[in-house]
Coordinates of N, CA and C in Angstrom, one line a residue:
G1227 N 95.3 94.6 106.5 CA 93.9 94.8 106.6 C 93.3 95.2 105.3
T1228 N 92.0 95.4 105.3 CA 91.3 95.8 104.1 C 91.8 97.1 103.5
E1229 N 92.1 98.1 104.3 CA 92.6 99.4 103.7 C 93.9 99.2 103.0
A1230 N 94.8 98.5 103.6 CA 96.2 98.3 103.1 C 96.1 97.5 101.8
M1231 N 95.3 96.5 101.7 CA 95.2 95.6 100.5 C 94.6 96.4 99.3
N1232 N 93.9 97.5 99.6 CA 93.2 98.2 98.5 C 94.1 99.4 98.0
V1233 N 95.1 99.7 98.7 CA 95.9 100.9 98.3 C 96.7 100.6 97.0
R1234 N 96.6 101.6 96.1 CA 97.3 101.5 94.8 C 98.3 102.7 94.7
W1235 N 99.3 102.6 93.8 CA 100.3 103.7 93.7 C 99.6 105.0 93.3
K1236 N 98.5 104.9 92.6 CA 97.8 106.2 92.2 C 97.2 106.9 93.4
D1237 N 97.0 106.2 94.5 CA 96.4 106.8 95.7 C 97.4 107.5 96.6
I1238 N 98.7 107.5 96.1 CA 99.8 108.2 96.9 C 100.2 109.5 96.1
E1239 N 100.2 110.6 96.8 CA 100.6 111.9 96.2 C 101.3 112.8 97.1
W1240 N 102.0 113.7 96.6 CA 102.7 114.7 97.4 C 101.7 115.8 97.7
H1241 N 101.8 116.4 98.9 CA 100.9 117.4 99.4 C 101.8 118.5 100.1
T1242 N 101.7 119.7 99.7 CA 102.5 120.8 100.3 C 101.6 121.7 101.2
K1243 N 102.0 121.9 102.4 CA 101.3 122.8 103.3 C 102.2 123.6 104.1
D1244 N 102.1 124.9 104.2 CA 103.0 125.8 104.9 C 104.4 125.6 104.5
G1245 N 104.6 125.4 103.2 CA 106.0 125.2 102.7 C 106.6 123.9 103.0
V1246 N 105.9 122.9 103.6 CA 106.4 121.6 103.9 C 105.7 120.6 103.0
R1247 N 106.5 119.7 102.4 CA 105.9 118.7 101.5 C 105.7 117.4 102.2
Y1248 N 104.5 116.8 102.1 CA 104.2 115.6 102.8 C 103.7 114.6 101.7
L1249 N 103.7 113.3 102.1 CA 103.0 112.3 101.3 C 101.7 112.1 101.9
R1250 N 100.6 112.1 101.1 CA 99.3 111.7 101.7 C 98.8 110.5 100.9
I1251 N 98.0 109.7 101.5 CA 97.5 108.4 100.9 C 96.0 108.4 101.1
W1252 N 95.4 108.1 100.0 CA 93.9 107.9 100.0 C 93.6 106.4 100.3
V1253 N 92.9 106.2 101.3 CA 92.5 104.8 101.8 C 91.0 104.7 101.8
S1254 N 90.6 103.4 101.5 CA 89.2 103.1 101.6 C 89.0 101.8 102.4
G1255 N 88.1 101.9 103.4 CA 87.9 100.7 104.2 C 86.5 100.6 104.8
K1256 N 86.3 99.9 105.8 CA 85.0 99.7 106.4 C 84.4 101.0 107.0
T1257 N 85.3 101.9 107.3 CA 84.8 103.2 107.9 C 84.7 104.3 106.8
G1258 N 84.9 104.0 105.6 CA 84.8 105.0 104.5 C 86.1 105.3 103.9
S1259 N 86.2 106.4 103.2 CA 87.4 106.8 102.5 C 88.0 108.1 103.1
R1260 N 89.3 108.3 103.1 CA 89.9 109.5 103.7 C 91.3 109.5 103.3
F1261 N 91.9 110.7 103.4 CA 93.4 110.9 103.2 C 94.1 110.7 104.5
L1262 N 95.2 110.0 104.5 CA 96.1 109.9 105.6 C 97.4 110.7 105.3
I1263 N 97.9 111.4 106.3 CA 99.2 112.0 106.1 C 100.3 111.1 106.6
A1264 N 101.2 110.7 105.7 CA 102.2 109.7 106.1 C 103.4 110.3 106.8
K1265 N 104.0 109.6 107.6 CA 105.3 110.0 108.3 C 106.4 110.1 107.3
H1266 N 107.3 111.0 107.5 CA 108.4 111.2 106.5 C 109.2 109.9 106.3
R1267 N 109.4 109.1 107.3 CA 110.2 107.9 107.1 C 109.5 106.8 106.3
L1268 N 108.3 107.0 106.0 CA 107.6 106.1 105.1 C 108.1 106.1 103.7
I1269 N 108.7 107.3 103.3 CA 109.2 107.5 101.9 C 110.2 106.4 101.6
D1270 N 111.2 106.1 102.5 CA 112.2 105.1 102.3 C 111.5 103.7 102.1
V1271 N 110.5 103.4 102.9 CA 109.8 102.1 102.8 C 109.1 102.0 101.4
L1272 N 108.5 103.1 101.0 CA 107.8 103.0 99.6 C 108.9 102.9 98.5
K1273 N 110.0 103.5 98.7 CA 111.1 103.3 97.7 C 111.6 101.9 97.6
R1274 N 111.6 101.2 98.7 CA 112.1 99.8 98.7 C 111.0 99.0 98.0
L1275 N 109.7 99.2 98.3 CA 108.6 98.5 97.7 C 108.7 98.7 96.1
H1276 N 108.9 100.0 95.8 CA 109.0 100.3 94.3 C 110.1 99.6 93.7
A1277 N 111.3 99.5 94.3 CA 112.4 98.8 93.7 C 112.2 97.3 93.6
R1278 N 111.3 96.7 94.4 CA 111.1 95.3 94.3 C 110.1 94.9 93.3
Q1279 N 109.3 95.8 92.8 CA 108.2 95.4 91.9 C 108.7 95.6 90.4
H1280 N 108.9 94.4 89.8 CA 109.6 94.4 88.5 C 108.9 95.2 87.4
D1281 N 107.6 95.3 87.5 CA 106.9 96.0 86.3 C 106.9 97.5 86.4
I1282 N 107.4 98.1 87.5 CA 107.5 99.5 87.6 C 108.9 100.0 88.0
C1283 N 109.8 99.2 88.4 CA 111.0 99.6 89.0 C 111.9 100.3 88.0
E1284 N 111.7 100.1 86.7 CA 112.5 100.7 85.6 C 112.3 102.2 85.6
Q1285 N 111.1 102.7 86.0 CA 110.9 104.2 86.0 C 111.2 104.7 87.5
S1286 N 111.5 105.9 87.6 CA 111.9 106.5 88.9 C 110.7 106.5 89.8
F1287 N 111.0 106.6 91.1 CA 110.0 106.6 92.2 C 109.1 107.9 91.9
E1288 N 109.7 109.0 91.7 CA 108.9 110.2 91.5 C 108.0 110.1 90.2
T1289 N 108.5 109.5 89.2 CA 107.7 109.3 88.0 C 106.5 108.4 88.3
T1290 N 106.7 107.3 89.1 CA 105.6 106.4 89.5 C 104.5 107.2 90.2
L1291 N 104.9 108.0 91.1 CA 103.8 108.8 91.8 C 103.1 109.8 90.9
A1292 N 103.9 110.5 90.0 CA 103.3 111.5 89.2 C 102.4 110.9 88.1
S1293 N 102.7 109.7 87.6 CA 101.9 109.0 86.6 C 100.7 108.4 87.1
R1294 N 100.6 108.2 88.4 CA 99.4 107.7 89.1 C 99.0 106.4 88.4
I1295 N 99.9 105.4 88.4 CA 99.6 104.1 87.9 C 98.6 103.4 88.8
P1296 N 97.8 102.5 88.2 CA 96.8 101.8 89.0 C 97.3 100.5 89.7
H1297 N 98.5 100.2 89.7 CA 99.0 99.0 90.3 C 98.9 99.0 91.8
L1298 N 98.6 97.8 92.3 CA 98.5 97.7 93.8 C 99.8 97.9 94.5
L1299 N 99.8 98.5 95.6 CA 101.0 98.8 96.4 C 101.6 97.6 97.0
F1300 N 100.8 96.8 97.8 CA 101.3 95.7 98.5 C 101.1 94.4 97.7
R1301 N 102.1 93.9 97.1 CA 102.1 92.7 96.2 C 103.5 92.2 96.2
F1302 N 103.6 91.0 95.7 CA 104.9 90.3 95.5 C 105.6 90.9 94.3
S1303 N 106.9 90.6 94.2 CA 107.8 91.2 93.2 C 107.3 90.9 91.8
D1304 N 106.6 89.7 91.6 CA 106.1 89.3 90.3 C 104.7 90.0 90.0
G1305 N 104.2 90.8 90.9 CA 103.0 91.5 90.6 C 101.7 90.9 91.3
H1306 N 101.9 89.7 91.8 CA 100.8 89.0 92.4 C 100.5 89.4 93.8
Q1307 N 99.2 89.6 94.1 CA 98.8 89.9 95.4 C 97.9 88.8 96.0
P1308 N 98.3 88.2 97.1 CA 97.5 87.1 97.6 C 96.2 87.5 98.1
H1309 N 95.3 86.6 98.4 CA 94.0 86.9 98.9 C 94.1 87.6 100.2
S1310 N 95.1 87.3 101.0 CA 95.3 87.9 102.3 C 96.8 87.9 102.6
L1311 N 97.3 88.9 103.4 CA 98.7 89.0 103.8 C 98.9 88.4 105.2
V1312 N 97.9 87.7 105.8 CA 98.0 87.2 107.1 C 99.1 86.2 107.2
G1313 N 99.1 85.2 106.3 CA 100.1 84.2 106.3 C 101.5 84.7 106.1
T1314 N 101.6 85.7 105.2 CA 102.9 86.3 104.9 C 103.5 87.0 106.2
F1315 N 102.6 87.7 106.9 CA 103.0 88.4 108.1 C 103.4 87.4 109.2
R1316 N 102.6 86.3 109.3 CA 102.9 85.3 110.3 C 104.3 84.7 110.1
R1317 N 104.6 84.4 108.8 CA 105.9 83.9 108.5 C 107.0 84.9 108.8
L1318 N 106.8 86.1 108.5 CA 107.8 87.2 108.8 C 108.0 87.3 110.3
M1319 N 107.0 87.3 111.1 CA 107.1 87.3 112.5 C 107.9 86.1 113.1
R1320 N 107.5 85.0 112.5 CA 108.2 83.7 113.0 C 109.7 83.7 112.6
D1321 N 110.0 84.1 111.4 CA 111.4 84.1 111.0 C 112.2 85.2 111.7
S1322 N 111.6 86.2 112.2 CA 112.2 87.3 112.8 C 112.3 87.1 114.3
G1323 N 111.7 86.0 114.8 CA 111.7 85.8 116.3 C 110.7 86.7 117.0
L1324 N 109.7 87.2 116.3 CA 108.8 88.2 117.0 C 107.4 87.7 117.0
L1325 N 107.2 86.4 116.8 CA 105.8 85.9 116.7 C 105.0 86.1 117.9
K1326 N 105.6 86.0 119.1 CA 104.9 86.1 120.4 C 105.1 87.5 121.0
D1327 N 104.0 88.0 121.6 CA 104.2 89.3 122.3 C 104.5 89.0 123.8
S1328 N 104.5 90.1 124.6 CA 104.9 89.9 126.0 C 104.0 89.0 126.8
E1329 N 102.7 88.8 126.3 CA 101.7 88.0 127.0 C 101.6 86.6 126.3
G1330 N 102.5 86.3 125.4 CA 102.5 85.0 124.8 C 101.5 84.8 123.7
Q1331 N 100.9 85.9 123.2 CA 100.0 85.8 122.2 C 100.6 86.0 120.8
N1332 N 100.1 85.4 119.8 CA 100.7 85.6 118.4 C 100.4 87.0 117.9
R1333 N 101.4 87.6 117.4 CA 101.2 89.0 116.8 C 100.6 88.8 115.4
T1334 N 99.7 89.7 115.1 CA 99.0 89.7 113.8 C 99.1 91.0 113.1
L1335 N 98.6 91.1 111.9 CA 98.6 92.4 111.2 C 98.0 93.5 112.1
Y1336 N 96.9 93.2 112.8 CA 96.3 94.2 113.7 C 97.2 94.7 114.7
S1337 N 98.2 93.9 115.1 CA 99.2 94.4 116.1 C 99.9 95.6 115.6
L1338 N 100.1 95.8 114.3 CA 100.8 97.0 113.8 C 99.9 98.2 114.1
R1339 N 98.6 98.0 113.9 CA 97.7 99.1 114.2 C 97.7 99.5 115.7
H1340 N 97.8 98.5 116.5 CA 97.8 98.8 118.0 C 99.1 99.4 118.4
T1341 N 100.2 98.9 117.8 CA 101.5 99.5 118.1 C 101.6 101.0 117.6
Y1342 N 101.1 101.3 116.5 CA 101.0 102.7 116.0 C 100.3 103.6 117.0
A1343 N 99.1 103.2 117.4 CA 98.3 104.0 118.3 C 98.9 104.2 119.6
T1344 N 99.5 103.1 120.1 CA 100.2 103.2 121.4 C 101.4 104.1 121.4
L1345 N 102.2 104.0 120.4 CA 103.4 104.9 120.3 C 103.0 106.3 120.1
E1346 N 102.0 106.6 119.3 CA 101.6 108.0 119.0 C 101.0 108.6 120.3
M1347 N 100.3 107.8 121.1 CA 99.8 108.4 122.4 C 100.9 108.6 123.4
L1348 N 101.8 107.7 123.4 CA 102.9 107.8 124.4 C 103.8 109.0 124.0
R1349 N 104.0 109.3 122.7 CA 104.8 110.4 122.3 C 104.1 111.7 122.7
G1350 N 102.8 111.7 122.7 CA 102.1 112.9 123.0 C 102.2 114.0 122.0
E1351 N 102.5 113.7 120.8 CA 102.7 114.7 119.7 C 101.5 114.9 118.9
V1352 N 100.5 113.9 119.0 CA 99.3 114.0 118.2 C 98.1 113.9 119.2
D1353 N 97.1 114.8 119.0 CA 96.0 114.8 119.9 C 95.1 113.6 119.5
I1354 N 94.2 113.2 120.4 CA 93.4 112.0 120.2 C 92.4 112.1 119.0
H1355 N 92.0 113.3 118.7 CA 91.1 113.5 117.6 C 91.8 113.3 116.2
T1356 N 93.0 113.9 116.1 CA 93.8 113.6 114.9 C 94.1 112.2 114.8
L1357 N 94.5 111.5 115.9 CA 94.8 110.1 115.8 C 93.6 109.3 115.4
S1358 N 92.4 109.6 115.8 CA 91.2 108.9 115.4 C 90.9 109.1 113.9
K1359 N 91.2 110.2 113.4 CA 91.0 110.4 111.9 C 92.0 109.6 111.1
Q1360 N 93.3 109.6 111.6 CA 94.3 108.8 110.9 C 93.9 107.3 110.9
M1361 N 93.3 106.8 112.0 CA 93.0 105.4 112.1 C 91.6 105.0 111.7
G1362 N 90.8 106.0 111.4 CA 89.4 105.7 110.9 C 88.5 105.3 112.0
N1363 N 88.8 105.7 113.2 CA 87.9 105.4 114.4 C 87.4 106.6 115.0
S1364 N 86.5 106.5 115.9 CA 86.0 107.7 116.6 C 86.9 107.9 117.8
A1365 N 87.0 109.2 118.3 CA 87.8 109.5 119.4 C 87.3 108.7 120.6
L1366 N 86.0 108.5 120.7 CA 85.5 107.7 121.9 C 86.1 106.3 121.9
M1367 N 86.2 105.7 120.7 CA 86.7 104.3 120.6 C 88.2 104.3 121.0
I1368 N 88.9 105.3 120.6 CA 90.4 105.4 120.9 C 90.5 105.5 122.4
E1369 N 89.7 106.4 123.1 CA 89.8 106.5 124.5 C 89.5 105.2 125.2
R1370 N 88.5 104.5 124.7 CA 88.0 103.3 125.4 C 89.1 102.2 125.3
H1371 N 89.8 102.1 124.2 CA 90.8 101.0 124.0 C 92.1 101.4 124.6
Y1372 N 92.4 102.7 124.7 CA 93.8 103.1 125.1 C 93.8 103.9 126.4
S1373 N 92.7 103.8 127.1 CA 92.7 104.5 128.4 C 93.7 104.1 129.4
K1374 N 94.3 102.9 129.2 CA 95.4 102.4 130.1 C 96.7 103.2 129.9
L1375 N 96.7 104.0 128.8 CA 97.9 104.8 128.7 C 97.8 106.0 129.5
T1376 N 98.1 105.9 130.8 CA 97.9 107.0 131.7 C 99.0 108.0 131.6
A1377 N 98.8 109.1 132.4 CA 99.8 110.1 132.4 C 101.1 109.6 133.0
T1378 N 101.1 108.6 133.8 CA 102.3 108.1 134.4 C 103.1 107.4 133.3
M1379 N 102.4 106.6 132.4 CA 103.1 106.0 131.3 C 103.7 107.0 130.4
A1380 N 103.0 108.1 130.1 CA 103.5 109.1 129.2 C 104.7 109.8 129.8
A1381 N 104.7 110.0 131.2 CA 105.8 110.6 131.8 C 107.0 109.7 131.7
R1382 N 106.8 108.4 131.9 CA 108.0 107.5 131.7 C 108.6 107.5 130.4
S1383 N 107.7 107.6 129.3 CA 108.2 107.7 128.0 C 109.0 109.0 127.8
T1384 N 108.5 110.1 128.4 CA 109.2 111.4 128.3 C 110.6 111.3 128.9
Y1385 N 110.6 110.7 130.1 CA 111.8 110.5 130.9 C 112.8 109.7 130.0
A1386 N 112.4 108.6 129.4 CA 113.3 107.8 128.6 C 113.9 108.6 127.4
R1387 N 113.0 109.4 126.8 CA 113.5 110.2 125.7 C 114.5 111.2 126.1
A1388 N 114.3 111.8 127.3 CA 115.2 112.8 127.8 C 116.6 112.2 128.1
R1389 N 116.6 110.9 128.6 CA 117.9 110.2 128.9 C 118.6 109.9 127.6
R1390 N 117.8 109.5 126.5 CA 118.5 109.2 125.2 C 119.1 110.5 124.6
A1391 N 118.3 111.6 124.7 CA 118.8 112.8 124.2 C 120.0 113.3 124.9
A1392 N 120.0 113.1 126.2 CA 121.1 113.6 127.0 C 122.4 112.8 126.7
R1393 N 122.3 111.5 126.4 CA 123.4 110.7 126.1 C 124.0 111.1 124.8
C1394 N 123.1 111.5 123.8 CA 123.6 111.9 122.5 C 124.3 113.3 122.6
S1395 N 123.8 114.2 123.4 CA 124.3 115.5 123.5 C 125.5 115.7 124.4
G1396 N 125.6 114.7 125.3 CA 126.7 114.8 126.3 C 126.3 115.6 127.5
S1397 N 125.1 116.0 127.6 CA 124.6 116.7 128.8 C 124.3 115.7 129.9
P1398 N 124.0 116.2 131.2 CA 123.7 115.2 132.3 C 122.5 114.3 131.9
S1399 N 122.7 113.0 132.3 CA 121.7 112.0 131.8 C 120.3 112.1 132.4
L1400 N 120.2 112.8 133.6 CA 118.9 113.0 134.2 C 118.2 114.2 133.7
P1401 N 116.9 114.2 133.5 CA 116.2 115.5 133.2 C 116.3 116.4 134.4
W1402 N 116.0 117.7 134.1 CA 116.2 118.8 135.1 C 115.4 118.5 136.4
W1403 N 114.2 117.9 136.3 CA 113.5 117.7 137.5 C 114.0 116.6 138.5
Q1404 N 115.0 115.8 138.0 CA 115.5 114.8 138.8 C 117.0 115.1 139.1
R1405 N 117.5 116.2 138.6 CA 118.9 116.5 139.0 C 119.0 117.1 140.3
T1406 N 120.2 116.9 141.0 CA 120.4 117.5 142.3 C 120.6 119.0 142.1
H1407 N 120.2 119.8 143.1 CA 120.4 121.2 143.0 C 121.7 121.7 143.6
K1408 N 122.5 120.7 144.1 CA 123.8 121.0 144.6 C 124.8 121.0 143.5
H1409 N 125.7 122.0 143.4 CA 126.7 122.0 142.3 C 128.0 121.5 142.8
H1410 N 128.6 120.6 142.0 CA 129.9 120.0 142.4 C 130.9 120.5 141.5
D1411 N 132.1 120.7 142.1 CA 133.3 121.2 141.3 C 133.6 120.1 140.2
A1412 N 134.2 120.6 139.1 CA 134.6 119.7 138.1 C 135.7 118.7 138.7
G1413 N 135.6 117.5 138.3 CA 136.6 116.5 138.8 C 136.3 115.9 140.1
T1414 N 135.2 116.3 140.7 CA 134.8 115.7 142.0 C 133.5 115.0 141.8
R1415 N 133.1 114.1 142.7 CA 131.8 113.4 142.7 C 131.2 113.5 144.1
P1416 N 129.8 113.5 144.2 CA 129.1 113.6 145.4 C 129.6 112.6 146.4
Q1417 N 129.7 112.9 147.7 CA 130.1 112.0 148.7 C 128.9 111.7 149.6
A1418 N 129.0 110.5 150.3 CA 127.9 110.1 151.2 C 127.7 111.1 152.3
S1419 N 126.6 111.2 152.9 CA 126.3 112.1 154.0 C 127.3 111.9 155.1
G1420 N 127.8 113.1 155.6 CA 128.7 113.0 156.7 C 130.2 113.0 156.4
T1421 N 130.5 112.9 155.1 CA 131.9 112.9 154.6 C 132.2 114.2 153.9
R1422 N 133.4 114.5 153.8 CA 133.9 115.7 153.1 C 133.9 115.4 151.6
N1423 N 133.6 116.5 150.9 CA 133.7 116.5 149.4 C 135.0 117.1 149.0
E1424 N 136.1 116.3 148.9 CA 137.4 116.9 148.5 C 137.8 116.3 147.2
A1425 N 138.6 117.2 146.5 CA 139.1 116.8 145.2 C 140.3 115.8 145.5
P1426 N 140.5 114.9 144.6 CA 141.7 113.9 144.8 C 143.0 114.7 144.9
H1427 N 143.9 114.1 145.8 CA 145.2 114.7 146.0 C 145.1 116.2 146.4
S1428 N 144.2 116.4 147.4 CA 144.0 117.8 147.8 C 145.2 118.4 148.5
D1429 N 145.6 119.6 148.2 CA 146.7 120.3 148.9 C 146.2 121.1 150.0
R1430 N 145.2 120.6 150.8 CA 144.7 121.3 151.9 C 145.8 121.8 152.9
G1431 N 145.7 123.0 153.3 CA 146.7 123.5 154.3 C 147.8 124.3 153.6
R1432 N 148.0 124.1 152.3 CA 149.1 124.9 151.7 C 148.5 126.3 151.3
R1433 N 149.3 127.2 151.3 CA 148.9 128.6 151.0 C 149.8 129.1 149.9

């Protein structure tokens, strides 16, 4: 979009708050100018972009940020920026097999914006007012367009994260609110109603 096309390397700077260092980006678009706080994983993306641009890759990534060079951020390796990135994005989606969404519609650059807003709301880690500032929209517009993200959807997302975390940690795969309150001995598994819960090769009757 317009904001992305206008971003230059000089618009990116380190910002430290409460002892934590962040990247922030100055963007200008239809809704005005503002600073965005970038996610930490964006750093690797920016480093890949830096390495692909022949006219700046000889200097380090940190030097590029510190020197505040005026070069455009989103451009080809030869330094050329097309009038629009719409065609480039369409070819990327086509070649990646991601051109169509679940409803059969072509994905566009705007789809990235929609995906970001959807994921942030489902994670529940950012309030709607902060999200509106990041996106350059009003909180009312965010609510209007994403009201379908109900508490039920958010709960499903939380449940999925709990299952993934449990698999990684080796703890029970179900979150606490869905686990049975009955404790089973190690090496046994729950039995159907009306049957005994016995360990394999039980020595029942021996003393």
